[in-house]
Short mmCIF file of C-alpha atoms in Angstrom, two decimals:
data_model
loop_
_atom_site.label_atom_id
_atom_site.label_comp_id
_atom_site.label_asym_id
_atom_site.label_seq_id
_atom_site.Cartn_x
_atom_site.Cartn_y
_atom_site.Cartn_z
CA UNK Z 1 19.21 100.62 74.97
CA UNK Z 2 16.70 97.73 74.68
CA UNK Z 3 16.71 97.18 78.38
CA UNK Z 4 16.22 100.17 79.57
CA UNK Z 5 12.31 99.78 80.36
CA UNK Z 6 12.98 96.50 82.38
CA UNK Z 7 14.87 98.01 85.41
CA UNK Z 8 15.01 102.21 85.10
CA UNK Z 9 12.62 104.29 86.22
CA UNK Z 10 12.34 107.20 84.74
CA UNK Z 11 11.90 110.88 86.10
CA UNK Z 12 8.55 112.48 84.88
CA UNK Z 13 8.45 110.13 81.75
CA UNK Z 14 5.10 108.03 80.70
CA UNK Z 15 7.30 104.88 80.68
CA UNK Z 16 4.66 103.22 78.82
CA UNK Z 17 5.49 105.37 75.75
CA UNK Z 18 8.21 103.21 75.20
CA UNK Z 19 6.44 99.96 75.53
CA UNK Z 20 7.17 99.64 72.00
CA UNK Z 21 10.50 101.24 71.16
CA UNK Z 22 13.45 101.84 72.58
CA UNK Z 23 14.50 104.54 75.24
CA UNK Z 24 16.60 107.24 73.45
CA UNK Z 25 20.17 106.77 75.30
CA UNK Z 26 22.43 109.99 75.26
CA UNK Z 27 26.06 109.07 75.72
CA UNK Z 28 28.88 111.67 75.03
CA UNK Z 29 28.70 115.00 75.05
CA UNK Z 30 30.96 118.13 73.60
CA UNK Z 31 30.25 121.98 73.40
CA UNK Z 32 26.60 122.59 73.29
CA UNK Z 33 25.75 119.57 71.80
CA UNK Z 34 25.92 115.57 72.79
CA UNK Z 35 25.30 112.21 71.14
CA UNK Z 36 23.20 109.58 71.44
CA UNK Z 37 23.90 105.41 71.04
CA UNK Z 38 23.41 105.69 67.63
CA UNK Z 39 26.19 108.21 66.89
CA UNK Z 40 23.30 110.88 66.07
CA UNK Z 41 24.25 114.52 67.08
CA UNK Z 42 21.59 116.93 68.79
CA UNK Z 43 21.87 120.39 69.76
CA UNK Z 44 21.43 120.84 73.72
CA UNK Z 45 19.06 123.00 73.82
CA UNK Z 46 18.21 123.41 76.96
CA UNK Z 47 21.67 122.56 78.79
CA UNK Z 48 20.35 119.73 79.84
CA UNK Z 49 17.78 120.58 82.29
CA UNK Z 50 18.52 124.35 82.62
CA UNK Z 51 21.97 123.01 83.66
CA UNK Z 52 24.80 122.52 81.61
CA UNK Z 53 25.91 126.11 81.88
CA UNK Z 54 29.49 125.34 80.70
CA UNK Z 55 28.82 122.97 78.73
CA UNK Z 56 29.71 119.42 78.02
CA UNK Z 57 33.36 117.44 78.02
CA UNK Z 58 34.77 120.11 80.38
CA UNK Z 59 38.06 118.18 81.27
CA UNK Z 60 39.05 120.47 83.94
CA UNK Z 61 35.94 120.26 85.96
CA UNK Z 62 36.13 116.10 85.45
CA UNK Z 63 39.65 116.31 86.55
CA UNK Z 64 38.80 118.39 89.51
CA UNK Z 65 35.83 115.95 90.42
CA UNK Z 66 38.91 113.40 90.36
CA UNK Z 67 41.23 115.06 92.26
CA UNK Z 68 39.29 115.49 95.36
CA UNK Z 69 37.83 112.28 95.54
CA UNK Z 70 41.77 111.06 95.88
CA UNK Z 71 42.23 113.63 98.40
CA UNK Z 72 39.06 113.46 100.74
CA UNK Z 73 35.90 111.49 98.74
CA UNK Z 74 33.57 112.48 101.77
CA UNK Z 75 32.81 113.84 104.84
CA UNK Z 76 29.45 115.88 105.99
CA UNK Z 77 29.00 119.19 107.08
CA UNK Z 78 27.59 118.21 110.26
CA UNK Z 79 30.07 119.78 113.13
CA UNK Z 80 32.61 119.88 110.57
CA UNK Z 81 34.24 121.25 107.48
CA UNK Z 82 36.17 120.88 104.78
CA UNK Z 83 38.22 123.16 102.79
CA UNK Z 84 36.49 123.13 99.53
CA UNK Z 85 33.10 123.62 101.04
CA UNK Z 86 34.49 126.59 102.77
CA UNK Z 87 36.23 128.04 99.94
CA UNK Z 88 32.91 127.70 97.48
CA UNK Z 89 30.69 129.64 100.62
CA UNK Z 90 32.88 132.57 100.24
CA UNK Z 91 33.29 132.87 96.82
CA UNK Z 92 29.68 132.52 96.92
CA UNK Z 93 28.88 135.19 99.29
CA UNK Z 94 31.24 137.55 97.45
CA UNK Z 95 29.17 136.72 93.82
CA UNK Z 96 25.33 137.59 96.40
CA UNK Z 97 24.07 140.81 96.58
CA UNK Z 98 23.68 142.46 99.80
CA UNK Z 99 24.47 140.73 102.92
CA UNK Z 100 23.69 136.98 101.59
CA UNK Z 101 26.51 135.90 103.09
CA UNK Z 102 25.22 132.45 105.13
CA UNK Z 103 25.36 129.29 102.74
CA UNK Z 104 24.00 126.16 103.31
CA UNK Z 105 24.45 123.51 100.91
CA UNK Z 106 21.79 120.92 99.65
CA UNK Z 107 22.39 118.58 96.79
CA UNK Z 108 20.10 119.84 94.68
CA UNK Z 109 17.03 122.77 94.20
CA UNK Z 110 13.62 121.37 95.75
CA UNK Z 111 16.01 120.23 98.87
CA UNK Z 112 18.03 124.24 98.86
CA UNK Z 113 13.33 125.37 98.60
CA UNK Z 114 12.99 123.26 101.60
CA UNK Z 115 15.56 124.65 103.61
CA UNK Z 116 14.04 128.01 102.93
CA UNK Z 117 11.10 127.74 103.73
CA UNK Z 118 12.30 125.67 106.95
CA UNK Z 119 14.48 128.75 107.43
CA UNK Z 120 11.84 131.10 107.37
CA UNK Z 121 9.82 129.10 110.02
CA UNK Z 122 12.40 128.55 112.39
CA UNK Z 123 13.65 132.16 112.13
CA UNK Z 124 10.21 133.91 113.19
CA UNK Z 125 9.77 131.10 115.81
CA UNK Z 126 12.74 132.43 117.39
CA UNK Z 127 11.96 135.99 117.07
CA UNK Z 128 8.55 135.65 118.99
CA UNK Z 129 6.35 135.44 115.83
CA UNK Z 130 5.47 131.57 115.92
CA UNK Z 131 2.62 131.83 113.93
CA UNK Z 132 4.44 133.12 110.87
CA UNK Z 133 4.32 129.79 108.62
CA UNK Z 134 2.37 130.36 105.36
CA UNK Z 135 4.15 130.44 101.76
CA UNK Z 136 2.96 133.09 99.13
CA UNK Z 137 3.91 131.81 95.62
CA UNK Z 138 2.34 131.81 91.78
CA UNK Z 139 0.38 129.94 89.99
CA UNK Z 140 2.08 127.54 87.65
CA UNK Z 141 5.47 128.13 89.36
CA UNK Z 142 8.02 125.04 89.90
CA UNK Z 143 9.38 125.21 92.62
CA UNK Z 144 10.52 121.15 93.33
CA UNK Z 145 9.17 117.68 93.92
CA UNK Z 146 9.48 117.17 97.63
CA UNK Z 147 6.33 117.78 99.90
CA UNK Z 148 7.50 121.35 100.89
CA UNK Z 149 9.05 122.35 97.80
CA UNK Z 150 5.74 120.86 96.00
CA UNK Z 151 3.37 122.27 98.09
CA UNK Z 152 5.16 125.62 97.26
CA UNK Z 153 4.53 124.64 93.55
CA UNK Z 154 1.83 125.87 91.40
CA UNK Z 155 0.72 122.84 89.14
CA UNK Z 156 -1.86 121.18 90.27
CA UNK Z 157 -0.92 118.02 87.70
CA UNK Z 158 1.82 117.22 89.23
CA UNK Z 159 0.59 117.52 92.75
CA UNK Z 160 -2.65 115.84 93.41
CA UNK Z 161 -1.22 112.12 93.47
CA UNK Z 162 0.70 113.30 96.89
CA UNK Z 163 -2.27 115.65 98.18
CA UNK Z 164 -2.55 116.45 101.03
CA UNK Z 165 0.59 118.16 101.28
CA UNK Z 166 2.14 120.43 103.63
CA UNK Z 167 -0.45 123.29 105.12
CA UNK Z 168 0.16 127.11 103.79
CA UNK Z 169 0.65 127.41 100.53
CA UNK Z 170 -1.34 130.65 98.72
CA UNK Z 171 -1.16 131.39 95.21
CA UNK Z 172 -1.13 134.33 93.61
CA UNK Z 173 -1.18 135.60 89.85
CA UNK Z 174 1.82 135.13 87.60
CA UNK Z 175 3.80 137.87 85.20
CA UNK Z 176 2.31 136.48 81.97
CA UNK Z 177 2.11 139.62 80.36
CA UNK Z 178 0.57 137.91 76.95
CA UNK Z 179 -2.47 136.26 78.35
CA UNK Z 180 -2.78 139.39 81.54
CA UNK Z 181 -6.03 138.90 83.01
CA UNK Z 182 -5.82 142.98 84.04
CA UNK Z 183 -3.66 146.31 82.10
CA UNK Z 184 -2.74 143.84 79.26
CA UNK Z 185 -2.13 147.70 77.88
CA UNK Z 186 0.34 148.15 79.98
CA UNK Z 187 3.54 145.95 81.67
CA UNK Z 188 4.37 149.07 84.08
CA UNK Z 189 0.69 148.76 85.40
CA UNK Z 190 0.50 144.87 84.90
CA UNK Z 191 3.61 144.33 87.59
CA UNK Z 192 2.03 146.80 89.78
CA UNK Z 193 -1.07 144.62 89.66
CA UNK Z 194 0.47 141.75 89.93
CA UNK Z 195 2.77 142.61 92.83
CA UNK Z 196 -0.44 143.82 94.66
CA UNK Z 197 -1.76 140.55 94.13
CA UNK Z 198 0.88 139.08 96.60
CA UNK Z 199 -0.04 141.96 99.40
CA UNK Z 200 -3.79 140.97 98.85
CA UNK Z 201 -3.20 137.48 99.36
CA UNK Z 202 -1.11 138.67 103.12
CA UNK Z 203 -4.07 140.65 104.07
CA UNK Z 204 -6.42 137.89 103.60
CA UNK Z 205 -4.53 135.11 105.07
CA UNK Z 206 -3.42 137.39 107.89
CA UNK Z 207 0.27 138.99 108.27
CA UNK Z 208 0.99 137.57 111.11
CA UNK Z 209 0.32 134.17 109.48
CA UNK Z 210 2.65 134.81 106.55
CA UNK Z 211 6.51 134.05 106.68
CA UNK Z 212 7.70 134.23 102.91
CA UNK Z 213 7.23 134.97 99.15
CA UNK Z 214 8.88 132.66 96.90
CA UNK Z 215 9.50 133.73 92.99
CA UNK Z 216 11.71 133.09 90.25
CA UNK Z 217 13.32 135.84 88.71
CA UNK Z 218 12.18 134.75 85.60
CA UNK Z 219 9.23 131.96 85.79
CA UNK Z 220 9.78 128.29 84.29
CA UNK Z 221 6.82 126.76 84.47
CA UNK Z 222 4.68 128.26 81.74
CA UNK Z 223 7.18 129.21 79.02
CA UNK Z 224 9.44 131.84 80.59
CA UNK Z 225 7.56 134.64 82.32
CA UNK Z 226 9.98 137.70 82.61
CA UNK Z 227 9.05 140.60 85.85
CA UNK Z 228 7.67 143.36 84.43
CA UNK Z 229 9.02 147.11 85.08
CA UNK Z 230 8.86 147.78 88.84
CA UNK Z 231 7.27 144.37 89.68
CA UNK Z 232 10.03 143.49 92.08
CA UNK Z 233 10.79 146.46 92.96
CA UNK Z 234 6.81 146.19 94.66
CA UNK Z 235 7.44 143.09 95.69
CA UNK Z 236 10.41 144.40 98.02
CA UNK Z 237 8.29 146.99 99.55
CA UNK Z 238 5.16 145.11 100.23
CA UNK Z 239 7.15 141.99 101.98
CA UNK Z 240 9.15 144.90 104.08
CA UNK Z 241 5.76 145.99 105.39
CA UNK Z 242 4.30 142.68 106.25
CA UNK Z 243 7.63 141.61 107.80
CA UNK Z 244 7.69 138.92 105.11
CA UNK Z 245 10.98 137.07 103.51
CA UNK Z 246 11.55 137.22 100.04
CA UNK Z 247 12.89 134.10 98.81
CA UNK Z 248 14.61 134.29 95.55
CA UNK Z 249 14.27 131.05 93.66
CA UNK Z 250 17.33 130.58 91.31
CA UNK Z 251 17.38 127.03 90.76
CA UNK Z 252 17.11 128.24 87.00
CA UNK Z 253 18.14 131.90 86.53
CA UNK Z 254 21.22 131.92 88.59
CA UNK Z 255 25.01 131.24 87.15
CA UNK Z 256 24.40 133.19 84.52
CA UNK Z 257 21.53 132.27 83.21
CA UNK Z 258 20.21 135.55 82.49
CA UNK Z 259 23.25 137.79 82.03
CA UNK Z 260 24.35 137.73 85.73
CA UNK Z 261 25.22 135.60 88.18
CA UNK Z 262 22.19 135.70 89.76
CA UNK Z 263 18.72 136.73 88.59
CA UNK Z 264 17.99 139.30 91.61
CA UNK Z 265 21.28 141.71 90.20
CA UNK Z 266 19.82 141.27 86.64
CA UNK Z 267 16.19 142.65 87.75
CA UNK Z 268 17.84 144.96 91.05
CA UNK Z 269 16.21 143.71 94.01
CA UNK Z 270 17.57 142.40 97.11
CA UNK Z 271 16.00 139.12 98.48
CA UNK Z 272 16.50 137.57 101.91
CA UNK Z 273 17.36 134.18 100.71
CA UNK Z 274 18.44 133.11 97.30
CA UNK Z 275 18.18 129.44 96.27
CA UNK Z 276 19.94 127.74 94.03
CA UNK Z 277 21.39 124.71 92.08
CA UNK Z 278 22.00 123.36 88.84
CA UNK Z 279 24.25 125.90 87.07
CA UNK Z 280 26.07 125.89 90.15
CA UNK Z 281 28.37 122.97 88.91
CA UNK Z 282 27.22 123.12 85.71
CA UNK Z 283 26.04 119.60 86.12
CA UNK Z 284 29.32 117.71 86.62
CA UNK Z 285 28.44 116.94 90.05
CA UNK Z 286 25.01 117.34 92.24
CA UNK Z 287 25.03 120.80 94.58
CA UNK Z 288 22.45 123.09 95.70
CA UNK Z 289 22.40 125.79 98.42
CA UNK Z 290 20.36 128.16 100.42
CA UNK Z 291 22.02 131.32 101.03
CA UNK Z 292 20.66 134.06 103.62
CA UNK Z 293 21.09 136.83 104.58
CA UNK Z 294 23.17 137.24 107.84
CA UNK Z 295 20.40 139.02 109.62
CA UNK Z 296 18.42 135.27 109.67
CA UNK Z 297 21.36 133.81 110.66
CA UNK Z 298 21.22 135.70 113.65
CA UNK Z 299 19.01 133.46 115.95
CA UNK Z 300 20.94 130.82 115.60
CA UNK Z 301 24.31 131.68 116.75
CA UNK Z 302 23.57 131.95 120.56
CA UNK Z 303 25.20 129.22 122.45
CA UNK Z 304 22.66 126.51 122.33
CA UNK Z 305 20.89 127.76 118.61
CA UNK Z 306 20.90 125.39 115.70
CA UNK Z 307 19.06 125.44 112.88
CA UNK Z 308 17.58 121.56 112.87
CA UNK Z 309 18.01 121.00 109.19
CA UNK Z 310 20.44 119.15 107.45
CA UNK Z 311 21.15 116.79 104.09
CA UNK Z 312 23.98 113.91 104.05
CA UNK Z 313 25.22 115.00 100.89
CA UNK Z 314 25.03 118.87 100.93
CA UNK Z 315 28.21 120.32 100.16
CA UNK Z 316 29.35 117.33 99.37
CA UNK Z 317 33.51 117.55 99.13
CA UNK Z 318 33.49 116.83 95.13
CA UNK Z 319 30.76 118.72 94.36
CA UNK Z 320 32.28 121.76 95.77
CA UNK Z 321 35.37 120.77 94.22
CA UNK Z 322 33.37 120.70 91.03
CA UNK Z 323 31.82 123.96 91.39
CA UNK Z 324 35.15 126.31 92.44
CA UNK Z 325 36.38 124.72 89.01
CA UNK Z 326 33.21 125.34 87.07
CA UNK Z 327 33.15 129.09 88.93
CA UNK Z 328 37.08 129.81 87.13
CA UNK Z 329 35.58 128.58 83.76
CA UNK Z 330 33.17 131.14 84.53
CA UNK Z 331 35.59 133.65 85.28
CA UNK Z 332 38.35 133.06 82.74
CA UNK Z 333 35.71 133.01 79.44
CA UNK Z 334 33.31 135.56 81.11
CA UNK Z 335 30.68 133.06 79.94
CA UNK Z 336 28.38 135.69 82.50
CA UNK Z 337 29.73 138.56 79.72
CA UNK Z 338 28.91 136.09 76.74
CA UNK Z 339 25.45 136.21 77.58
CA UNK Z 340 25.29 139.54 78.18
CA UNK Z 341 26.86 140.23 74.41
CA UNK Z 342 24.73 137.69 72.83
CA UNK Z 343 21.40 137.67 74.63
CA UNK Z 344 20.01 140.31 72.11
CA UNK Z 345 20.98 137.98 69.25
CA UNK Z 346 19.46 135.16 70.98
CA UNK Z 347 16.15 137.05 71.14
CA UNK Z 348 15.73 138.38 67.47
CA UNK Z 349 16.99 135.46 65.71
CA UNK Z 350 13.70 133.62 67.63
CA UNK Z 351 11.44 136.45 67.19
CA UNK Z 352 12.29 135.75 63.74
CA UNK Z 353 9.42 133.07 64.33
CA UNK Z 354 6.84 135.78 64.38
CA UNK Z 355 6.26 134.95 60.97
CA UNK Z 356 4.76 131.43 61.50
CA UNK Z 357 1.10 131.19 62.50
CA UNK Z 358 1.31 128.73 65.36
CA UNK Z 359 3.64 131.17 66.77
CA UNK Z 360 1.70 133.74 69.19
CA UNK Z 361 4.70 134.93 71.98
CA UNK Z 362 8.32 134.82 72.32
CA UNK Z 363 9.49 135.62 75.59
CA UNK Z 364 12.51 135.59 78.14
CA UNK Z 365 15.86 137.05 78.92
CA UNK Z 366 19.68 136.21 78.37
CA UNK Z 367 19.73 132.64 77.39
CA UNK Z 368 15.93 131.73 78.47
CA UNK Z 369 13.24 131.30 76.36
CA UNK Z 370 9.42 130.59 75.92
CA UNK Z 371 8.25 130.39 72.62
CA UNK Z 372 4.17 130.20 73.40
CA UNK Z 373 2.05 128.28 70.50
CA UNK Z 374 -1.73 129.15 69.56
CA UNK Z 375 -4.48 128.48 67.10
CA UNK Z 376 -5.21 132.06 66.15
CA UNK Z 377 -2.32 134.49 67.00
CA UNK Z 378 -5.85 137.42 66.41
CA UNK Z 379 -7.04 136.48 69.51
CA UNK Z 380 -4.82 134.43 71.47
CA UNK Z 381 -6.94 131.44 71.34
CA UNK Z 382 -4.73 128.49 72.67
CA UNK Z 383 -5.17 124.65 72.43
CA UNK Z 384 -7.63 122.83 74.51
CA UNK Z 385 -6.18 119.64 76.38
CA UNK Z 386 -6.54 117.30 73.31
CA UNK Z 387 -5.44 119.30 70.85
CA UNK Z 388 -2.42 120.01 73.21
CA UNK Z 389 -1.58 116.45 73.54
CA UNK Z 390 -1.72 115.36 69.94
CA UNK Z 391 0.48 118.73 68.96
CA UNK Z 392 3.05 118.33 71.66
CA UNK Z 393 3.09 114.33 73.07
CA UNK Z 394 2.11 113.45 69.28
CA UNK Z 395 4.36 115.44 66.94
CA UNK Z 396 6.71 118.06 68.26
CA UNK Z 397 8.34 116.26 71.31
CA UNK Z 398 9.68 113.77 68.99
CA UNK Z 399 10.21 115.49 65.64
CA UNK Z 400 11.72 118.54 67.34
CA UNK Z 401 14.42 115.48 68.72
CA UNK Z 402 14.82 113.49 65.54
CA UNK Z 403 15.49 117.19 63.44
CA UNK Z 404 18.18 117.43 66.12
CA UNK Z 405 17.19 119.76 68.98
CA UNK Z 406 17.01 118.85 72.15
CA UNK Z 407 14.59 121.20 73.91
CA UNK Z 408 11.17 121.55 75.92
CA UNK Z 409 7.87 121.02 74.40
CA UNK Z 410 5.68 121.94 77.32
CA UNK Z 411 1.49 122.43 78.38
CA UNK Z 412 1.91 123.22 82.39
CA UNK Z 413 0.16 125.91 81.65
CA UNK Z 414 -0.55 127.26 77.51
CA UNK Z 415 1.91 125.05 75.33
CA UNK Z 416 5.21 126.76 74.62
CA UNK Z 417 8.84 125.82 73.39
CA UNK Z 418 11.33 126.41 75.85
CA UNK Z 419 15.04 126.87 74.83
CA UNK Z 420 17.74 127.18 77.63
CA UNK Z 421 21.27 126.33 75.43
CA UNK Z 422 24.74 126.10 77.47
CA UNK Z 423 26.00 129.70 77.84
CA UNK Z 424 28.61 128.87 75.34
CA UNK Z 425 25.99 129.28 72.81
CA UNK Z 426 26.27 131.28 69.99
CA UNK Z 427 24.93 132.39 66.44
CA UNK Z 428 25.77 128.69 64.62
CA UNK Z 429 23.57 127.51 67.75
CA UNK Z 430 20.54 130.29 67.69
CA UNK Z 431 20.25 130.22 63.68
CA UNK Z 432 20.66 125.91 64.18
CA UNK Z 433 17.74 126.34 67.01
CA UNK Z 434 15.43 128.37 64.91
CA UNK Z 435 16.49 126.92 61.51
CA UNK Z 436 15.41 123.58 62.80
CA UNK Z 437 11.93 125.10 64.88
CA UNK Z 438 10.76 126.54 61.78
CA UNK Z 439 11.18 123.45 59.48
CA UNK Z 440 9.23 121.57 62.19
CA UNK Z 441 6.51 123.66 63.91
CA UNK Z 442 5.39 124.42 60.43
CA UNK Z 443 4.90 120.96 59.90
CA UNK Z 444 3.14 121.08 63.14
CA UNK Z 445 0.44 123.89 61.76
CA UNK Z 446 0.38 121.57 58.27
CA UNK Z 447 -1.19 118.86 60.67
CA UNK Z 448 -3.67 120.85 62.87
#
C-alpha cells in the first residue's frame, strides 16, 4: 500500500528500504500459504513468525475469538478470573511435564521471559537467598525485546542502542555443532563441553549470585541450533547443584513445533519454568505464559505473599478463548503426530541442498530449520559483513519472496535460511520450499 511508509512503523524493518517502493501488504491467508494486495500467492514459510502453527483461515478459532468477545470482551486477572483463562491453565498444566502446574499469562514471549526471570528473583528473595539475581544464557540467543528479556539476549546488534540494560546477564557458548570451537569430532563430547560451559560461568560469577539458566530447546537466533546428546541432560544436573532454575524458553519450540508439545518432552529434561507464546493460539489472538513449577509457587501462597508482577492483557478472555479452540484443532488432526510422521521428510528433502556450493549445514528438528550458507563448504569459511549484506539484504531476502517463499534470510550470527512452515505442512510444501531455494540460492552463488 502506497501509504504505508507515511504513518506505520515497522518492527525490525530499515524503513528507509522502502523509500522508493512500496511496502509488500499481505492480506488473506489459507492453509500454509497467504496472499498479498496484488493477488500473488507465497508459501508461509515460516508460519508467520514461528507462529501460525495451525495455519491460516481457521474459521473455528475466528468464530471462537467472536464468541467470547459477545460473552465477556474483557476483564484482568488481577483478583479475579474468568472461565476461559481457567480452563486454558489446566489444560495447560496437564500438556507440562512434571509438576509445571502454575500458569501465568502474558500477552506475548519477551513479557512470559520477564516474568521468569522476575520469578526467579522474587522466589530466592523469599527463601533467604537475596543475592541470587544473575541470568546465565548463550550467545546469540533471542530471548525478547524488553530490557529484561533483552538483556537476557545474546546479540549485541540489537542491544547496544538501549545499553545499559538490566545488571546480570552472563553468556555462555552455544550448541553450534558445525562451527564447535572444542570436540567438533564429537556432539556427545561437544554438549558435555558446552553444558560445562554454563557451570564455569556459576563458579566464576559466584553461586550464590546466580538465580537461573535460560535456553531454548532448540536455538533461533543463529539458524537453528539443536542440543546435542546429553547436553540437557548436564544442564539439569549442574543447575541442581548450584541451586539454579532452569528456565525453558519455548516461545518457538513449544505447540508442536518440534514433534511435541513442548520442546523439554522432545529432548527429556524437566525445567522449572517453561515460557511460552506464539504457537499457543496459533496467532489468532496475542497470549503468552510463564508456567512453574508448583514448588516456586510456594512462597507466595502464605497469607500476605504475592508475586508483584502483572500485565493488563495477560490471559486476556479472547485470547484464551482462542487458544482452548486452537488446542482441539490440535487434538482432533494430531497436527503434534503430523510432525512427528513428517519431520524426517522435512529434513531429507532440504538436505537435498547438500548438493549446492553455498550450502555448508542443514540443521534442526520437526518443523525447524537452519539452512547455514558459506563461501567454501572445505573449510567452513563464511561471509564477512559486506559480503553478508549484499547476499542476504541485496539478493535473497527479496528474490526468495518474489519466487514465492516466505521465509528467513538471516546474519545474527553466520547467514542461514530459516524455514519454520505451519504444522500442516507437507511434501507439496517441503519439495515447493526446496524447489524454489534451489532455483534461487544458486542464483545467489552465480552472483558472488
Amino acid at each position: 500500500m502506497a501509504n504505508a511508509t507515511d504513518h506505520l512503523w515497522m518492527h525490525f524493518t530499515r524503513m528507509a528500504s522502502y523509500s522508493a517502493g512500496e511496502v509488500p501488504t499481505i492480506v488473506r491467508g489459507e492453509g500454509a500459504y497467504v496472499w498479498d494486495a496484488q493477488g500473488r500467492r507465497y508459501l508461509d514459510g515460516l508460519a508467520g513468525l514461528f507462529v501460525v502453527n495451525a495455519g491460516h483461515g481457521r474459521a473455528e478459532l475466528a468464530e471462537a475469538a467472536s464468541k467470547q468477545a459477545g460473552e465477556l470482551a474483557y476483564f484482568p486477572l488481577w483478583s479475579y478470573a474468568h472461565p476461559k483463562a481457567v480452563e486454558l491453565a489446566e489444560k495447560i498444566s496437564a500438556l507440562t511435564p512434571g509438576d509445571l502446574n502454575r500458569v501465568f499469562f502474558t500477552t506475548g514471549g519477551s513479557e512470559a521471559v520477564e516474568a521468569a526471570w522476575k520469578l526467579a528473583r522474587a522466589y530466592f528473595k523469599r527463601t533467604g537467598k537475596p543475592n541470587k539475581h544473575k541470568v546465565v544464557s548463550r550467545y546469540i540467543a533471542y530471548h525478547g525485546t524488553s530490557m529484561g528479556a533483552l538483556s537476557i539476549t545474546g546479540l549485541p546488534g540489537i542491544k547496544s542502542d538501549f545499553e545499559p540494560l538490566v545488571p546480570g546477564g552472563i553468556k555462555v557458548p552455544n550448541t553450534n555443532f558445525y562451527r564447535a570451537p572444542e570436540h567438533g569430532d564429537s556432539p556427545e563430547a561437544f554438549g558435555r563441553w558446552a553444558a560445562e560451559e554454563i557451570g564455569r560461568a556459576i563458579e566464576r560469577e559466584g553461586p550464590d549470585t546466580v538465580a537461573a539458566v535460560f535456553l531454548e530447546p532448540v536455538q533461533n537466533s543463529g539458524g537453528c541450533f539443536p542440543p546435542p546428546p546429553g547436553y540437557f541432560e548436564r544442564v539439569r544436573e549442574i543447575c541442581d547443584a548450584y541451586d539454579v532454575l532452569l528456565v525453558s524458553d519455548e516461545v518457538i519450540c513449544s505447540w508442536g513445533r518440534l514433534g511435541e508439545y513442548f520442546g523439554a518432552v522432545r529432548y527429556g529434561y524437566q525445567p522449572d519454568i517453561i515460557t511460552t507464546a506464539k504457537g499457543i493460539t496459533s496467532g489468532y489472538a496475542p497470549l503468552g505464559a510463564m508456567i512453574a513449577s508448583d514448588r516456586l509457587m510456594e512462597p507466595f501462597l502464605t497469607e500476605t505473599g504475592m508475586f508483584a508482577h502483572g500485565v493488563t492483557f495477560g490471559g486476556h478472555p479472547v485470547s484464551c478463548a482462542v487458544a482452548l479452540a486452537n488446542l482441539e484443532v490440535f487434538a482432533r488432526e494430531d497436527l503434534v503426530g503430523h510432525v512427528r510422521a513428517n519431520e524426517a521428510a522435512f529434513r531429507s528433502t532440504l538436505e537435498k541442498l547438500h548438493d549446492l556450493p553455498i550450502v555448508g549445514d542443514v540443521r534442526g528438528d520437526g518443523y525447524f530449520y537452519g539452512i547455514e550458507l558459506v563461501k567454501d563448504k572445505t573449510t567452513r569459511e563464511t561471509f564477512d559483513d559486506a559480503e553478508s549484506e549484499r547476499l542476504l539484504r541485496g539478493f535473497l531476502s527479496t528474490a526468495l519472496f518474489q519466487a514465492g517463499l516466505y521465509c528467513r534470510a538471516d546474519d545474527r550470527g553466520d547467514p542461514v535460511v530459516q524455514l519454520a512452515p505451519p504444522l500442516i505442512a507437507a511434501q507439496q510444501q517441503f519439495d515447493e520450499i526446496e524447489q524454489i531455494l534451489r532455483a534461487v540460492l544458486t542464483e545467489a552463488w552465480s552472483r558472488l
